[in-house]
Amino acid sequence: MSHYMAEYIWIDGSIPTAKMRSKTKIMKEGEELPLWGFDGSSTNQAPGDASDCVLKPVYVIDDPVRGGANKLVLCEVFNTDMTPHASNTRAQCREIAERYQGHESWFGIEQEYTFFDGAKPLGWPDNGFPAPQGGYYCGVGADEVFGRPVVEAHMEACLAAGLQIAGINAEVMPAQWEFQIGPVGAPDIGDQIWVARWLLYRIAEDWNISATLTPKPVKGDWNGAGMHTNFSTKQMREDGGYDAIVAACEALGKNADLHVKNYGANIEERLTGDHETQSFDTFSYGVSDRGASIRIPWQVEVDKKGYLEDRRPNANGDPYVIAMLMIDTVCSAASS
Ligand code: ADP
Ligand code: MN
Ligand code: MN
Ligand code: MN
């Protein structure tokens, strides 16, 4: 009898930022992936005297770390009465996505992150700081970039797992990197980002490096880590879609507070108005403007169709929540 390993992965109830958890189930070949349980009192998802929570497989892919027939199994968390757990933002996201299915929403997410070696960013001196920012973005060379072997291994793993990774680059702050996934619909974009995050943590573990999504890892004149969210609907992608893009920006402006409040903890530390951000309490949009809340890429203005880039989400934001808010705000305005 042949066996394989299924790594059940879920999102916990940590506040204000959820963490990822996983555990392994040995499966017989050909056997269907069952519901499974875990101790919710250890993940901030249940009290000790009624601790059981339910894992339901929703997104299954090849496991590029273990290889072979092994699988990664992303799950939704349910209460024992099979209602979605309060921490289960995917359940809310799929409901909204289904309601506005006809708009054919696409997302391309740029996930930024920072490598840490113990208490300091990877490659930073033990005392003091590296040379000021300027030469690191898309840099090359051992004095400019730190952690490339991990980044390469992560990219290969995403491809082997069948994720729609679109690219990677070194970021403005040394030890900071980015990967992009998309364009894909919802809630799939959330599935792929969360699994790609898990793979990043898991792969960096083997190098004794920790990858973090902290939005402002170093105070002062150092870039924060964001999660730019590129978004389009079918209408925006078609000829003459520019009017729909402007209408989407206007609708996002009317709901600016709601979005910013749900785009990741400590967002005001990152959205300062400096370091290629707009201030958290101000809304603006503009063509090619990296100091705006929403940027319309220059090519989109030329083509008069395409997509918009919401630059506000934090690296530690929940892609299910961001996708759900984006669809709700933009598509409800377009439908009315
Ligand atoms: P930036 O210039 O902001 O660094 P990136 O190249 O890092 O941009 O990311 C752009 C992202 O936009 C990619 O993930 C890409 O898949 C996505 N994208 C491209 N076209 C669309 C579209 N029509 N709708 C949604 N996302 C898109
Ligand atoms: Mn980018
Ligand atoms: Mn970036
Ligand atoms: Mn961007």
PDB file of N, CA and C and ligand atoms in Angstrom, residues 106-110 166 178 180-183 230-232 237 290 295 307 309, ligand 1:
ATOM      1  N   TRP A 106     -10.345  40.497 -12.180  1.00  0.00           N
ATOM      2  CA  TRP A 106      -9.003  39.917 -12.146  1.00  0.00           C
ATOM      3  C   TRP A 106      -8.141  40.683 -11.145  1.00  0.00           C
ATOM      4  N   PHE A 107      -7.250  39.955 -10.479  1.00  0.00           N
ATOM      5  CA  PHE A 107      -6.306  40.571  -9.548  1.00  0.00           C
ATOM      6  C   PHE A 107      -4.876  40.169  -9.881  1.00  0.00           C
ATOM      7  N   GLY A 108      -3.963  41.136  -9.779  1.00  0.00           N
ATOM      8  CA  GLY A 108      -2.525  40.858  -9.810  1.00  0.00           C
ATOM      9  C   GLY A 108      -1.940  41.491  -8.565  1.00  0.00           C
ATOM     10  N   ILE A 109      -1.438  40.653  -7.667  1.00  0.00           N
ATOM     11  CA  ILE A 109      -0.959  41.174  -6.375  1.00  0.00           C
ATOM     12  C   ILE A 109       0.557  41.132  -6.299  1.00  0.00           C
ATOM     13  N   GLU A 110       1.145  42.251  -5.860  1.00  0.00           N
ATOM     14  CA  GLU A 110       2.598  42.376  -5.661  1.00  0.00           C
ATOM     15  C   GLU A 110       2.877  42.244  -4.169  1.00  0.00           C
ATOM     16  N   ALA A 166       4.067  35.743 -11.397  1.00  0.00           N
ATOM     17  CA  ALA A 166       4.303  36.554 -12.590  1.00  0.00           C
ATOM     18  C   ALA A 166       5.708  37.125 -12.630  1.00  0.00           C
ATOM     19  N   GLU A 178      10.066  41.217  -3.546  1.00  0.00           N
ATOM     20  CA  GLU A 178       8.658  41.162  -3.963  1.00  0.00           C
ATOM     21  C   GLU A 178       8.455  39.996  -4.916  1.00  0.00           C
ATOM     22  N   GLN A 180       5.128  38.638  -7.548  1.00  0.00           N
ATOM     23  CA  GLN A 180       3.788  38.983  -8.049  1.00  0.00           C
ATOM     24  C   GLN A 180       3.045  37.720  -8.455  1.00  0.00           C
ATOM     25  N   ILE A 181       1.758  37.706  -8.156  1.00  0.00           N
ATOM     26  CA  ILE A 181       0.896  36.620  -8.617  1.00  0.00           C
ATOM     27  C   ILE A 181      -0.292  37.216  -9.340  1.00  0.00           C
ATOM     28  N   GLY A 182      -0.592  36.666 -10.522  1.00  0.00           N
ATOM     29  CA  GLY A 182      -1.765  37.112 -11.246  1.00  0.00           C
ATOM     30  C   GLY A 182      -1.491  37.218 -12.738  1.00  0.00           C
ATOM     31  N   PRO A 183      -2.494  37.677 -13.494  1.00  0.00           N
ATOM     32  CA  PRO A 183      -3.832  37.990 -12.989  1.00  0.00           C
ATOM     33  C   PRO A 183      -4.704  36.741 -12.834  1.00  0.00           C
ATOM     34  N   ASN A 230      -3.368  45.115  -8.134  1.00  0.00           N
ATOM     35  CA  ASN A 230      -3.801  45.516  -9.468  1.00  0.00           C
ATOM     36  C   ASN A 230      -5.134  44.852  -9.756  1.00  0.00           C
ATOM     37  N   PHE A 231      -6.073  45.647 -10.289  1.00  0.00           N
ATOM     38  CA  PHE A 231      -7.449  45.163 -10.408  1.00  0.00           C
ATOM     39  C   PHE A 231      -8.070  45.591 -11.728  1.00  0.00           C
ATOM     40  N   SER A 232      -8.840  44.668 -12.320  1.00  0.00           N
ATOM     41  CA  SER A 232      -9.627  45.040 -13.497  1.00  0.00           C
ATOM     42  C   SER A 232     -10.900  44.218 -13.548  1.00  0.00           C
ATOM     43  N   ARG A 237     -11.203  46.167 -19.140  1.00  0.00           N
ATOM     44  CA  ARG A 237     -10.233  45.586 -20.066  1.00  0.00           C
ATOM     45  C   ARG A 237     -10.647  45.751 -21.525  1.00  0.00           C
ATOM     46  N   ARG A 290       3.139  57.469  -8.307  1.00  0.00           N
ATOM     47  CA  ARG A 290       3.469  56.523  -7.242  1.00  0.00           C
ATOM     48  C   ARG A 290       3.336  57.145  -5.850  1.00  0.00           C
ATOM     49  N   ARG A 295      -2.797  54.255  -8.589  1.00  0.00           N
ATOM     50  CA  ARG A 295      -2.051  54.648  -9.787  1.00  0.00           C
ATOM     51  C   ARG A 295      -2.705  54.017 -11.009  1.00  0.00           C
ATOM     52  N   TYR A 307      -6.257  48.351 -16.368  1.00  0.00           N
ATOM     53  CA  TYR A 307      -6.458  48.079 -14.952  1.00  0.00           C
ATOM     54  C   TYR A 307      -5.971  49.248 -14.114  1.00  0.00           C
ATOM     55  N   GLU A 309      -4.032  50.263 -10.178  1.00  0.00           N
ATOM     56  CA  GLU A 309      -3.190  49.722  -9.111  1.00  0.00           C
ATOM     57  C   GLU A 309      -3.536  50.417  -7.796  1.00  0.00           C
TER      58      GLU A 309
HETATM   59  P1  ADP B   1       4.758  47.605 -10.731  1.00  0.00           P
HETATM   60  O1  ADP B   1       5.141  48.388 -11.943  1.00  0.00           O
HETATM   61  O2  ADP B   1       3.733  48.325  -9.911  1.00  0.00           O
HETATM   62  O3  ADP B   1       5.941  47.148  -9.912  1.00  0.00           O
HETATM   63  P2  ADP B   1       4.360  44.716 -11.272  1.00  0.00           P
HETATM   64  O4  ADP B   1       4.934  44.344 -12.592  1.00  0.00           O
HETATM   65  O5  ADP B   1       5.143  44.357 -10.067  1.00  0.00           O
HETATM   66  O6  ADP B   1       3.993  46.294 -11.306  1.00  0.00           O
HETATM   67  O7  ADP B   1       2.930  44.037 -11.075  1.00  0.00           O
HETATM   68  C1  ADP B   1       1.890  44.241 -11.974  1.00  0.00           C
HETATM   69  C2  ADP B   1       0.847  43.171 -11.757  1.00  0.00           C
HETATM   70  O8  ADP B   1      -0.336  43.548 -12.446  1.00  0.00           O
HETATM   71  C3  ADP B   1       1.215  41.785 -12.241  1.00  0.00           C
HETATM   72  O9  ADP B   1       1.017  40.846 -11.208  1.00  0.00           O
HETATM   73  C4  ADP B   1       0.230  41.515 -13.374  1.00  0.00           C
HETATM   74  O10 ADP B   1      -0.144  40.153 -13.405  1.00  0.00           O
HETATM   75  C5  ADP B   1      -0.947  42.375 -12.964  1.00  0.00           C
HETATM   76  N1  ADP B   1      -1.854  42.731 -14.063  1.00  0.00           N
HETATM   77  C6  ADP B   1      -1.562  42.980 -15.360  1.00  0.00           C
HETATM   78  N2  ADP B   1      -2.676  43.216 -16.077  1.00  0.00           N
HETATM   79  C7  ADP B   1      -3.721  43.138 -15.216  1.00  0.00           C
HETATM   80  C8  ADP B   1      -5.147  43.277 -15.343  1.00  0.00           C
HETATM   81  N3  ADP B   1      -5.720  43.574 -16.514  1.00  0.00           N
HETATM   82  N4  ADP B   1      -5.897  43.111 -14.232  1.00  0.00           N
HETATM   83  C9  ADP B   1      -5.340  42.835 -13.033  1.00  0.00           C
HETATM   84  N5  ADP B   1      -4.012  42.680 -12.865  1.00  0.00           N
HETATM   85  C10 ADP B   1      -3.203  42.830 -13.926  1.00  0.00           C
END
